[in-house]
Coordinates of C-alpha atoms and ligand atoms in Angstrom, one line a residue:
M228 CA 174.6 -155.0 -205.5
N229 CA 173.9 -155.1 -209.2
D230 CA 170.4 -153.8 -209.5
S231 CA 169.9 -153.9 -213.3
R232 CA 167.6 -156.9 -213.0
K233 CA 163.9 -156.6 -213.7
T234 CA 162.3 -157.6 -210.5
K235 CA 161.4 -154.4 -208.8
F236 CA 157.7 -154.5 -208.0
V237 CA 156.9 -157.1 -205.4
S238 CA 153.4 -157.6 -203.9
F239 CA 152.6 -159.6 -200.8
E240 CA 149.4 -161.4 -200.5
G241 CA 147.5 -163.8 -198.3
I242 CA 144.5 -164.1 -196.1
D243 CA 144.2 -161.7 -193.1
G244 CA 146.6 -162.8 -190.3
C245 CA 149.1 -164.6 -192.6
G246 CA 152.0 -162.4 -191.5
K247 CA 152.8 -160.2 -194.5
S248 CA 154.2 -157.3 -192.6
T249 CA 157.2 -159.1 -191.1
L250 CA 158.3 -160.4 -194.5
M251 CA 157.9 -156.9 -196.0
D252 CA 159.9 -155.4 -193.1
R253 CA 162.7 -157.9 -193.8
L254 CA 162.9 -157.3 -197.6
A255 CA 162.8 -153.5 -197.1
G256 CA 165.7 -153.9 -194.6
W257 CA 167.8 -156.1 -196.9
L258 CA 167.3 -153.7 -199.8
T259 CA 168.2 -150.6 -197.7
E260 CA 171.3 -152.4 -196.4
A261 CA 172.3 -153.1 -200.0
G262 CA 171.8 -149.4 -200.8
V263 CA 168.8 -150.0 -203.0
P264 CA 166.1 -147.4 -202.8
N265 CA 162.7 -148.8 -202.0
I266 CA 159.3 -147.8 -200.9
R267 CA 156.5 -149.6 -199.2
V268 CA 152.8 -149.1 -199.9
R269 CA 149.6 -150.7 -198.6
E270 CA 146.2 -151.4 -200.1
P271 CA 143.7 -150.1 -199.7
G272 CA 145.4 -146.9 -198.9
G273 CA 148.9 -145.7 -199.4
T274 CA 147.8 -142.2 -200.4
A275 CA 145.8 -139.5 -198.6
I276 CA 142.8 -140.3 -200.8
G277 CA 143.4 -144.0 -200.6
E278 CA 143.4 -143.9 -196.8
K279 CA 140.0 -142.2 -196.8
I280 CA 138.7 -144.9 -199.1
R281 CA 140.3 -147.5 -196.8
D282 CA 138.3 -146.1 -193.9
I283 CA 135.1 -146.4 -195.8
L284 CA 135.9 -150.0 -197.0
L285 CA 137.0 -151.4 -193.6
D286 CA 134.6 -149.6 -191.3
P287 CA 132.3 -152.2 -189.8
A288 CA 129.6 -149.5 -190.0
S289 CA 129.8 -149.9 -193.9
S290 CA 127.9 -153.2 -193.5
E291 CA 125.4 -152.2 -196.2
M292 CA 128.0 -151.8 -198.9
I293 CA 127.1 -153.3 -202.2
G294 CA 129.6 -155.7 -203.6
R295 CA 130.0 -153.7 -206.9
A296 CA 130.7 -150.6 -204.8
E297 CA 133.3 -152.6 -202.9
V298 CA 135.0 -153.7 -206.1
L299 CA 135.1 -150.1 -207.4
L300 CA 136.4 -148.6 -204.2
Y301 CA 139.3 -151.0 -203.9
S302 CA 140.0 -150.3 -207.5
A303 CA 139.8 -146.5 -207.0
S304 CA 142.3 -146.7 -204.2
R305 CA 144.5 -148.8 -206.4
A306 CA 144.3 -146.4 -209.3
Q307 CA 145.3 -143.5 -207.0
L308 CA 148.2 -145.4 -205.6
T309 CA 149.4 -146.7 -208.9
W310 CA 149.6 -143.3 -210.7
Q311 CA 150.4 -141.1 -207.7
V312 CA 153.1 -143.3 -206.0
I313 CA 154.0 -146.6 -207.7
V314 CA 154.6 -145.5 -211.3
P315 CA 156.7 -142.4 -210.3
A316 CA 158.7 -144.5 -207.8
M317 CA 159.5 -147.1 -210.4
E318 CA 160.4 -144.4 -213.0
K319 CA 163.0 -143.2 -210.4
G320 CA 164.4 -146.8 -210.1
A321 CA 163.1 -147.5 -206.7
W322 CA 161.8 -150.9 -205.7
V323 CA 158.1 -151.0 -204.7
L324 CA 157.0 -153.4 -202.0
A325 CA 153.2 -153.6 -202.0
D326 CA 151.0 -154.9 -199.2
R327 CA 148.4 -156.4 -201.6
F328 CA 147.7 -155.4 -205.2
V329 CA 145.4 -156.7 -208.0
D330 CA 145.4 -160.3 -206.8
A331 CA 143.6 -159.3 -203.6
T332 CA 140.6 -158.1 -205.7
F333 CA 140.6 -161.4 -207.7
A334 CA 140.9 -163.5 -204.4
Y335 CA 138.5 -161.5 -202.2
Q336 CA 136.0 -160.0 -204.6
G337 CA 136.3 -162.7 -207.3
F338 CA 136.7 -166.0 -205.4
G339 CA 135.4 -164.7 -202.1
R340 CA 132.3 -162.7 -203.3
G341 CA 131.8 -164.5 -206.6
F342 CA 132.3 -161.7 -209.0
D343 CA 133.4 -162.7 -212.6
L344 CA 137.2 -162.7 -212.9
E345 CA 137.1 -161.4 -216.4
H346 CA 135.1 -158.4 -215.4
L347 CA 137.4 -157.8 -212.5
G348 CA 140.4 -158.1 -214.8
M349 CA 139.0 -155.4 -217.1
I350 CA 138.5 -153.0 -214.2
Q351 CA 142.0 -153.7 -212.9
R352 CA 143.6 -153.2 -216.3
W353 CA 141.8 -149.9 -216.6
A354 CA 142.6 -148.7 -213.1
T355 CA 146.3 -149.6 -213.3
G356 CA 147.0 -149.3 -217.0
G357 CA 147.9 -153.0 -216.8
L358 CA 150.7 -152.7 -214.3
M359 CA 151.4 -156.0 -212.7
P360 CA 153.9 -157.0 -210.0
D361 CA 157.1 -158.7 -211.2
K362 CA 156.8 -161.1 -208.3
T363 CA 154.0 -161.9 -205.9
V364 CA 154.7 -163.5 -202.6
L365 CA 151.8 -165.5 -201.4
L366 CA 151.8 -166.4 -197.7
D367 CA 149.6 -169.4 -197.5
C368 CA 148.2 -170.8 -194.3
D369 CA 145.1 -172.4 -192.8
V370 CA 142.2 -170.0 -192.1
D371 CA 141.8 -171.0 -188.4
L372 CA 145.5 -170.4 -187.8
A373 CA 145.4 -167.0 -189.5
T374 CA 142.3 -166.0 -187.6
S375 CA 143.9 -166.9 -184.3
R376 CA 146.9 -164.7 -185.2
L377 CA 144.8 -161.6 -185.8
S378 CA 146.8 -160.0 -182.9
G379 CA 144.6 -161.9 -180.4
R380 CA 142.0 -159.3 -181.3
D381 CA 138.5 -160.2 -180.2
G382 CA 135.7 -160.0 -182.8
L383 CA 134.9 -156.4 -182.0
D384 CA 138.3 -155.1 -183.1
R385 CA 138.1 -156.7 -186.5
D386 CA 137.4 -154.7 -189.6
R387 CA 134.5 -155.3 -192.0
I388 CA 136.4 -157.9 -194.1
E389 CA 138.0 -159.6 -191.1
R390 CA 134.5 -160.1 -189.7
E391 CA 133.5 -162.3 -192.7
E392 CA 132.9 -165.9 -191.8
G393 CA 135.4 -168.7 -192.1
A394 CA 133.8 -170.0 -195.2
F395 CA 134.5 -166.7 -197.0
H396 CA 138.2 -166.7 -195.9
R397 CA 138.5 -170.3 -197.1
K398 CA 137.3 -169.3 -200.5
V399 CA 139.8 -166.5 -200.6
R400 CA 142.6 -168.8 -199.6
D401 CA 141.7 -171.3 -202.3
G402 CA 141.3 -168.4 -204.7
Y403 CA 144.9 -167.2 -204.0
L404 CA 146.2 -170.8 -204.5
A405 CA 144.3 -171.0 -207.8
L406 CA 145.8 -167.7 -209.0
A407 CA 149.2 -168.9 -208.0
G408 CA 148.6 -172.2 -209.9
K409 CA 147.8 -170.2 -213.1
E410 CA 150.9 -168.1 -212.9
P411 CA 153.7 -170.1 -211.3
A412 CA 156.5 -167.9 -212.6
R413 CA 155.1 -164.7 -211.0
F414 CA 154.0 -166.3 -207.7
L415 CA 156.2 -167.5 -204.9
V416 CA 154.1 -169.5 -202.5
L417 CA 155.4 -169.8 -198.9
D418 CA 154.0 -172.0 -196.2
A419 CA 153.1 -169.4 -193.6
S420 CA 151.9 -171.9 -191.1
K421 CA 155.5 -172.5 -190.1
P422 CA 157.1 -170.4 -187.3
L423 CA 157.9 -166.9 -188.5
E424 CA 161.7 -167.2 -188.6
E425 CA 161.4 -170.3 -190.8
V426 CA 159.1 -168.5 -193.2
V427 CA 161.6 -165.6 -193.3
E428 CA 164.4 -168.1 -194.0
D429 CA 162.4 -169.8 -196.8
F430 CA 161.8 -166.3 -198.3
R431 CA 165.5 -165.4 -198.1
K432 CA 166.5 -168.7 -199.9
R433 CA 163.7 -168.7 -202.5
F434 CA 163.5 -165.0 -203.2
W435 CA 166.4 -163.0 -202.1
L436 CA 169.2 -165.5 -202.9
V437 CA 167.6 -166.7 -206.2
E438 CA 166.3 -163.4 -207.6
I439 CA 168.8 -161.0 -206.1
G440 CA 171.8 -163.2 -205.8
G441 CA 172.8 -162.2 -202.2
Ligands
TMP124 P1 144.9 -155.4 -194.9 O1 144.2 -155.9 -193.6 O2 145.8 -156.4 -195.4 O3 145.4 -154.1 -194.8 O4 143.8 -155.4 -196.0 C1 142.6 -154.8 -195.9 C2 141.4 -155.8 -196.1 O5 140.9 -155.6 -197.4 C3 141.8 -157.3 -196.1 O6 140.8 -157.9 -195.3 C4 141.7 -157.7 -197.5 C5 140.7 -156.8 -198.1 N1 140.9 -156.5 -199.5 C6 140.0 -156.8 -200.5 O7 139.0 -157.4 -200.1 N2 140.2 -156.5 -201.8 C7 141.3 -155.9 -202.2 O8 141.4 -155.6 -203.4 C8 142.3 -155.5 -201.2 C9 143.5 -154.7 -201.7 C10 142.1 -155.8 -199.9

């Protein structure tokens, strides 16, 4: 495969339960089969420090967390991941597949919690040096469907963010769609309410075959 093309940093976004991991597994598999080095990272987390931050952020016991602290902790985890893992991997020519990146902060903390998008943008640019994904795959589906897919987990197994009410997740979903509407060239929106294999097939046709050329 000719890998001189620009698309190398791909983020996957969507509300909790939308099915990001399967798509990421497939893309990693296709790249590896084609002999293209790739790494997979997740947010929050992806580094030893980031995983500790993840524990603080997602622990239901962190219920008293202030929204501004939440923004900064997600951004701190992202800064660590960007400079410790993503930038070095891209410099070596590897593809980076990210389970969430800056758009998650705009969708969850911006549209979900109501923080000003410009302020969030400034913090993101500082944390990441302005690094943005070449392509962002948004798995869009109805909040009730996504919630029912949360591995059949009952409420007690859900993390602090997953425990937010439906109205919060609906704001996040609408936020993601608004972000995609603003940047149609970067976003690829997939209908994730379809059966999984159909979503994978859409992704293969609309991303792999178009961007990569098979
Ligand atoms: P995950 O369940 O996809 O691993 O993501 C962890 C949770 O953190 C998920 O509910 C989305 C949320 N989140 C934010 O609220 N802001 C962010 O910037 C990121 C990366 C995730």
